Amino acid sequence: MNTTTQTDTLKRVKQILENYLVDKKLRKTPERFALLEAIYTRDDHFDAETLYVEMKMKNYKVSRATVYNTLDILQECKLVIKHQFGSKLARYEKSFGYQQHDHLICVECNKILEFCDPRIRNIQSMVEDIYGFKIDSHSLNFYGTCSEDCAERQRRKER
Ligand SMILES: [Zn+2]
Ligand SMILES: [Zn+2]
């Protein structure tokens, strides 16, 4: 993402959050906006603790409760998506202006890869037609090994 688009995206997501907070009569605390900005400058699938530590390092006075509470709010306004990869901690990622995608998760090194296949959207609309069901979201995760090294590590464990 180039700098102009990023500034623009930040402006728009802050506006969405602000409207939501006003609408729900919630407080517009600077911490909530700082968290949103921190999330939109990341490019990964992070857990709440990582975000909390990042904010502490930047000297923000945030509590874990504020981090979790803000992540919930951001999910409500669809600015953040929450993932449950395997039995591990919940992971989050930004979602505004970010292409819909699915995930490949390496069970050896925990690497997360993203892929995008338009056929998944076709399956979705077909299922909607057949069952008369309106789909809002989906999650599709493939688990396996990301490289020959990771595959080898897994084979060694199985032996
Ligand atoms: Zn791996
Ligand atoms: Zn992702």
PDB file of C-alpha atoms and ligand atoms in Angstrom:
ATOM      1  CA  MET A   1       0.000   0.000   0.000  1.00  0.00           C
ATOM      2  CA  ASN A   2       1.457   3.411  -0.866  1.00  0.00           C
ATOM      3  CA  THR A   3       1.449   6.278   1.636  1.00  0.00           C
ATOM      4  CA  THR A   4      -1.421   8.266   0.101  1.00  0.00           C
ATOM      5  CA  THR A   5      -3.782   5.291   0.096  1.00  0.00           C
ATOM      6  CA  GLN A   6      -2.730   4.429   3.615  1.00  0.00           C
ATOM      7  CA  THR A   7      -3.440   7.956   4.901  1.00  0.00           C
ATOM      8  CA  ASP A   8      -6.743   7.888   3.082  1.00  0.00           C
ATOM      9  CA  THR A   9      -7.664   4.473   4.506  1.00  0.00           C
ATOM     10  CA  LEU A  10      -6.768   5.658   8.014  1.00  0.00           C
ATOM     11  CA  LYS A  11      -8.971   8.710   7.628  1.00  0.00           C
ATOM     12  CA  ARG A  12     -11.895   6.596   6.459  1.00  0.00           C
ATOM     13  CA  VAL A  13     -11.607   3.908   9.129  1.00  0.00           C
ATOM     14  CA  LYS A  14     -11.350   6.569  11.849  1.00  0.00           C
ATOM     15  CA  GLN A  15     -14.534   8.124  10.502  1.00  0.00           C
ATOM     16  CA  ILE A  16     -16.318   4.752  10.559  1.00  0.00           C
ATOM     17  CA  LEU A  17     -15.243   4.174  14.169  1.00  0.00           C
ATOM     18  CA  GLU A  18     -16.238   7.691  15.177  1.00  0.00           C
ATOM     19  CA  ASN A  19     -19.714   7.320  13.630  1.00  0.00           C
ATOM     20  CA  TYR A  20     -20.158   3.994  15.362  1.00  0.00           C
ATOM     21  CA  LEU A  21     -19.149   5.349  18.775  1.00  0.00           C
ATOM     22  CA  VAL A  22     -21.454   8.349  18.409  1.00  0.00           C
ATOM     23  CA  ASP A  23     -24.273   6.102  17.253  1.00  0.00           C
ATOM     24  CA  LYS A  24     -23.851   3.714  20.191  1.00  0.00           C
ATOM     25  CA  LYS A  25     -23.217   6.578  22.636  1.00  0.00           C
ATOM     26  CA  LEU A  26     -19.799   5.178  23.523  1.00  0.00           C
ATOM     27  CA  ARG A  27     -16.868   7.335  24.591  1.00  0.00           C
ATOM     28  CA  LYS A  28     -14.498   8.557  21.871  1.00  0.00           C
ATOM     29  CA  THR A  29     -11.336   7.860  23.808  1.00  0.00           C
ATOM     30  CA  PRO A  30      -7.954   8.564  22.170  1.00  0.00           C
ATOM     31  CA  GLU A  31      -6.875   5.004  23.082  1.00  0.00           C
ATOM     32  CA  ARG A  32      -9.521   3.506  20.807  1.00  0.00           C
ATOM     33  CA  PHE A  33      -8.292   5.563  17.865  1.00  0.00           C
ATOM     34  CA  ALA A  34      -4.657   4.812  18.699  1.00  0.00           C
ATOM     35  CA  LEU A  35      -5.472   1.087  18.694  1.00  0.00           C
ATOM     36  CA  LEU A  36      -7.252   1.403  15.369  1.00  0.00           C
ATOM     37  CA  GLU A  37      -4.240   3.171  13.887  1.00  0.00           C
ATOM     38  CA  ALA A  38      -1.856   0.539  15.269  1.00  0.00           C
ATOM     39  CA  ILE A  39      -3.984  -2.196  13.682  1.00  0.00           C
ATOM     40  CA  TYR A  40      -4.097  -0.467  10.316  1.00  0.00           C
ATOM     41  CA  THR A  41      -0.328  -0.065  10.194  1.00  0.00           C
ATOM     42  CA  ARG A  42       0.175  -3.808  10.722  1.00  0.00           C
ATOM     43  CA  ASP A  43       0.120  -6.325   7.907  1.00  0.00           C
ATOM     44  CA  ASP A  44      -0.265  -9.550   9.810  1.00  0.00           C
ATOM     45  CA  HIS A  45      -2.580 -11.758  11.836  1.00  0.00           C
ATOM     46  CA  PHE A  46      -1.919 -10.666  15.384  1.00  0.00           C
ATOM     47  CA  ASP A  47      -3.275 -11.725  18.758  1.00  0.00           C
ATOM     48  CA  ALA A  48      -4.596  -9.312  21.410  1.00  0.00           C
ATOM     49  CA  GLU A  49      -1.531  -9.711  23.616  1.00  0.00           C
ATOM     50  CA  THR A  50       0.828  -8.663  20.786  1.00  0.00           C
ATOM     51  CA  LEU A  51      -1.242  -5.541  20.239  1.00  0.00           C
ATOM     52  CA  TYR A  52      -1.266  -4.809  23.966  1.00  0.00           C
ATOM     53  CA  VAL A  53       2.540  -5.104  24.175  1.00  0.00           C
ATOM     54  CA  GLU A  54       2.950  -2.884  21.098  1.00  0.00           C
ATOM     55  CA  MET A  55       0.819  -0.154  22.714  1.00  0.00           C
ATOM     56  CA  LYS A  56       2.779  -0.417  25.969  1.00  0.00           C
ATOM     57  CA  MET A  57       6.051  -0.024  24.048  1.00  0.00           C
ATOM     58  CA  LYS A  58       4.643   3.137  22.464  1.00  0.00           C
ATOM     59  CA  ASN A  59       3.822   4.399  25.972  1.00  0.00           C
ATOM     60  CA  TYR A  60       0.061   4.377  25.612  1.00  0.00           C
ATOM     61  CA  LYS A  61      -1.850   3.945  28.834  1.00  0.00           C
ATOM     62  CA  VAL A  62      -4.026   1.052  27.735  1.00  0.00           C
ATOM     63  CA  SER A  63      -5.211  -1.919  29.736  1.00  0.00           C
ATOM     64  CA  ARG A  64      -5.777  -5.413  28.375  1.00  0.00           C
ATOM     65  CA  ALA A  65      -9.485  -4.827  28.976  1.00  0.00           C
ATOM     66  CA  THR A  66      -9.401  -1.767  26.683  1.00  0.00           C
ATOM     67  CA  VAL A  67      -7.609  -3.778  23.998  1.00  0.00           C
ATOM     68  CA  TYR A  68     -10.199  -6.578  24.087  1.00  0.00           C
ATOM     69  CA  ASN A  69     -13.098  -4.170  24.347  1.00  0.00           C
ATOM     70  CA  THR A  70     -11.846  -2.113  21.385  1.00  0.00           C
ATOM     71  CA  LEU A  71     -11.265  -5.257  19.316  1.00  0.00           C
ATOM     72  CA  ASP A  72     -14.902  -6.206  19.968  1.00  0.00           C
ATOM     73  CA  ILE A  73     -16.089  -2.757  18.881  1.00  0.00           C
ATOM     74  CA  LEU A  74     -13.930  -2.875  15.746  1.00  0.00           C
ATOM     75  CA  GLN A  75     -15.401  -6.255  14.863  1.00  0.00           C
ATOM     76  CA  GLU A  76     -18.883  -4.820  15.284  1.00  0.00           C
ATOM     77  CA  CYS A  77     -18.131  -2.066  12.793  1.00  0.00           C
ATOM     78  CA  LYS A  78     -16.438  -4.578  10.478  1.00  0.00           C
ATOM     79  CA  LEU A  79     -13.034  -2.915  10.646  1.00  0.00           C
ATOM     80  CA  VAL A  80     -11.413  -6.019  12.078  1.00  0.00           C
ATOM     81  CA  ILE A  81     -11.933  -9.728  11.460  1.00  0.00           C
ATOM     82  CA  LYS A  82     -11.386 -12.281  14.184  1.00  0.00           C
ATOM     83  CA  HIS A  83     -10.003 -15.701  13.288  1.00  0.00           C
ATOM     84  CA  GLN A  84      -9.752 -18.893  15.229  1.00  0.00           C
ATOM     85  CA  PHE A  85      -6.899 -20.858  13.695  1.00  0.00           C
ATOM     86  CA  GLY A  86      -6.908 -24.352  15.172  1.00  0.00           C
ATOM     87  CA  SER A  87      -7.023 -24.402  18.953  1.00  0.00           C
ATOM     88  CA  LYS A  88      -4.628 -21.476  19.215  1.00  0.00           C
ATOM     89  CA  LEU A  89      -5.300 -17.933  20.415  1.00  0.00           C
ATOM     90  CA  ALA A  90      -7.747 -15.805  18.493  1.00  0.00           C
ATOM     91  CA  ARG A  91      -6.030 -13.803  15.790  1.00  0.00           C
ATOM     92  CA  TYR A  92      -7.179 -10.543  14.300  1.00  0.00           C
ATOM     93  CA  GLU A  93      -6.561  -8.653  11.088  1.00  0.00           C
ATOM     94  CA  LYS A  94      -7.738  -5.425   9.524  1.00  0.00           C
ATOM     95  CA  SER A  95     -10.513  -5.788   6.983  1.00  0.00           C
ATOM     96  CA  PHE A  96     -11.407  -2.415   5.503  1.00  0.00           C
ATOM     97  CA  GLY A  97     -10.216  -2.021   1.901  1.00  0.00           C
ATOM     98  CA  TYR A  98      -8.589  -5.387   2.176  1.00  0.00           C
ATOM     99  CA  GLN A  99      -9.493  -8.116  -0.264  1.00  0.00           C
ATOM    100  CA  GLN A 100     -11.539 -11.052   1.004  1.00  0.00           C
ATOM    101  CA  HIS A 101      -9.211 -14.030   1.324  1.00  0.00           C
ATOM    102  CA  ASP A 102      -8.739 -17.394   2.973  1.00  0.00           C
ATOM    103  CA  HIS A 103      -5.859 -18.894   4.903  1.00  0.00           C
ATOM    104  CA  LEU A 104      -3.242 -21.630   4.814  1.00  0.00           C
ATOM    105  CA  ILE A 105      -1.800 -22.368   8.244  1.00  0.00           C
ATOM    106  CA  CYS A 106       1.432 -24.251   8.767  1.00  0.00           C
ATOM    107  CA  VAL A 107       1.079 -26.536  11.781  1.00  0.00           C
ATOM    108  CA  GLU A 108       4.856 -26.722  12.209  1.00  0.00           C
ATOM    109  CA  CYS A 109       6.081 -23.111  12.116  1.00  0.00           C
ATOM    110  CA  ASN A 110       2.653 -21.396  12.540  1.00  0.00           C
ATOM    111  CA  LYS A 111       3.163 -19.372   9.389  1.00  0.00           C
ATOM    112  CA  ILE A 112      -0.080 -18.007   7.929  1.00  0.00           C
ATOM    113  CA  LEU A 113      -0.409 -17.588   4.163  1.00  0.00           C
ATOM    114  CA  GLU A 114      -3.310 -15.952   2.369  1.00  0.00           C
ATOM    115  CA  PHE A 115      -4.921 -16.979  -0.860  1.00  0.00           C
ATOM    116  CA  CYS A 116      -7.794 -15.713  -2.904  1.00  0.00           C
ATOM    117  CA  ASP A 117      -9.889 -17.817  -5.254  1.00  0.00           C
ATOM    118  CA  PRO A 118     -13.023 -16.412  -6.939  1.00  0.00           C
ATOM    119  CA  ARG A 119     -14.530 -19.904  -7.120  1.00  0.00           C
ATOM    120  CA  ILE A 120     -15.204 -19.732  -3.368  1.00  0.00           C
ATOM    121  CA  ARG A 121     -17.535 -16.808  -3.998  1.00  0.00           C
ATOM    122  CA  ASN A 122     -19.318 -18.920  -6.629  1.00  0.00           C
ATOM    123  CA  ILE A 123     -19.817 -21.762  -4.162  1.00  0.00           C
ATOM    124  CA  GLN A 124     -21.182 -19.232  -1.695  1.00  0.00           C
ATOM    125  CA  SER A 125     -23.821 -17.850  -4.073  1.00  0.00           C
ATOM    126  CA  MET A 126     -24.752 -21.341  -5.231  1.00  0.00           C
ATOM    127  CA  VAL A 127     -25.332 -22.452  -1.640  1.00  0.00           C
ATOM    128  CA  GLU A 128     -27.343 -19.274  -1.001  1.00  0.00           C
ATOM    129  CA  ASP A 129     -29.580 -20.110  -3.969  1.00  0.00           C
ATOM    130  CA  ILE A 130     -30.067 -23.757  -3.045  1.00  0.00           C
ATOM    131  CA  TYR A 131     -30.816 -23.212   0.642  1.00  0.00           C
ATOM    132  CA  GLY A 132     -32.352 -19.754   0.439  1.00  0.00           C
ATOM    133  CA  PHE A 133     -29.742 -18.749   2.993  1.00  0.00           C
ATOM    134  CA  LYS A 134     -28.118 -15.328   3.146  1.00  0.00           C
ATOM    135  CA  ILE A 135     -24.410 -15.729   3.892  1.00  0.00           C
ATOM    136  CA  ASP A 136     -22.723 -12.855   5.756  1.00  0.00           C
ATOM    137  CA  SER A 137     -19.278 -14.280   6.194  1.00  0.00           C
ATOM    138  CA  HIS A 138     -17.292 -17.477   5.996  1.00  0.00           C
ATOM    139  CA  SER A 139     -14.027 -18.896   7.200  1.00  0.00           C
ATOM    140  CA  LEU A 140     -11.966 -21.382   5.275  1.00  0.00           C
ATOM    141  CA  ASN A 141      -8.666 -22.512   6.728  1.00  0.00           C
ATOM    142  CA  PHE A 142      -6.326 -25.128   5.308  1.00  0.00           C
ATOM    143  CA  TYR A 143      -3.890 -26.711   7.751  1.00  0.00           C
ATOM    144  CA  GLY A 144      -0.678 -28.385   6.664  1.00  0.00           C
ATOM    145  CA  THR A 145       3.007 -27.779   6.163  1.00  0.00           C
ATOM    146  CA  CYS A 146       4.406 -24.760   4.309  1.00  0.00           C
ATOM    147  CA  SER A 147       7.713 -26.138   3.032  1.00  0.00           C
ATOM    148  CA  GLU A 148       9.800 -29.272   2.604  1.00  0.00           C
ATOM    149  CA  ASP A 149      11.537 -28.439   5.910  1.00  0.00           C
ATOM    150  CA  CYS A 150       8.255 -28.240   7.803  1.00  0.00           C
ATOM    151  CA  ALA A 151       6.975 -31.396   6.076  1.00  0.00           C
ATOM    152  CA  GLU A 152      10.177 -33.184   7.102  1.00  0.00           C
ATOM    153  CA  ARG A 153       9.809 -32.009  10.708  1.00  0.00           C
ATOM    154  CA  GLN A 154       6.279 -33.403  10.747  1.00  0.00           C
ATOM    155  CA  ARG A 155       7.431 -36.754   9.292  1.00  0.00           C
ATOM    156  CA  ARG A 156      10.094 -37.041  11.991  1.00  0.00           C
ATOM    157  CA  LYS A 157       7.433 -36.544  14.692  1.00  0.00           C
ATOM    158  CA  GLU A 158       5.219 -39.211  13.181  1.00  0.00           C
ATOM    159  CA  ARG A 159       7.942 -41.817  13.169  1.00  0.00           C
TER     160      ARG A 159
HETATM  161 ZN    ZN B   1       6.039 -24.033   8.122  1.00  0.00          ZN
HETATM  162 ZN    ZN B   2      -5.629 -12.898   6.425  1.00  0.00          ZN
END
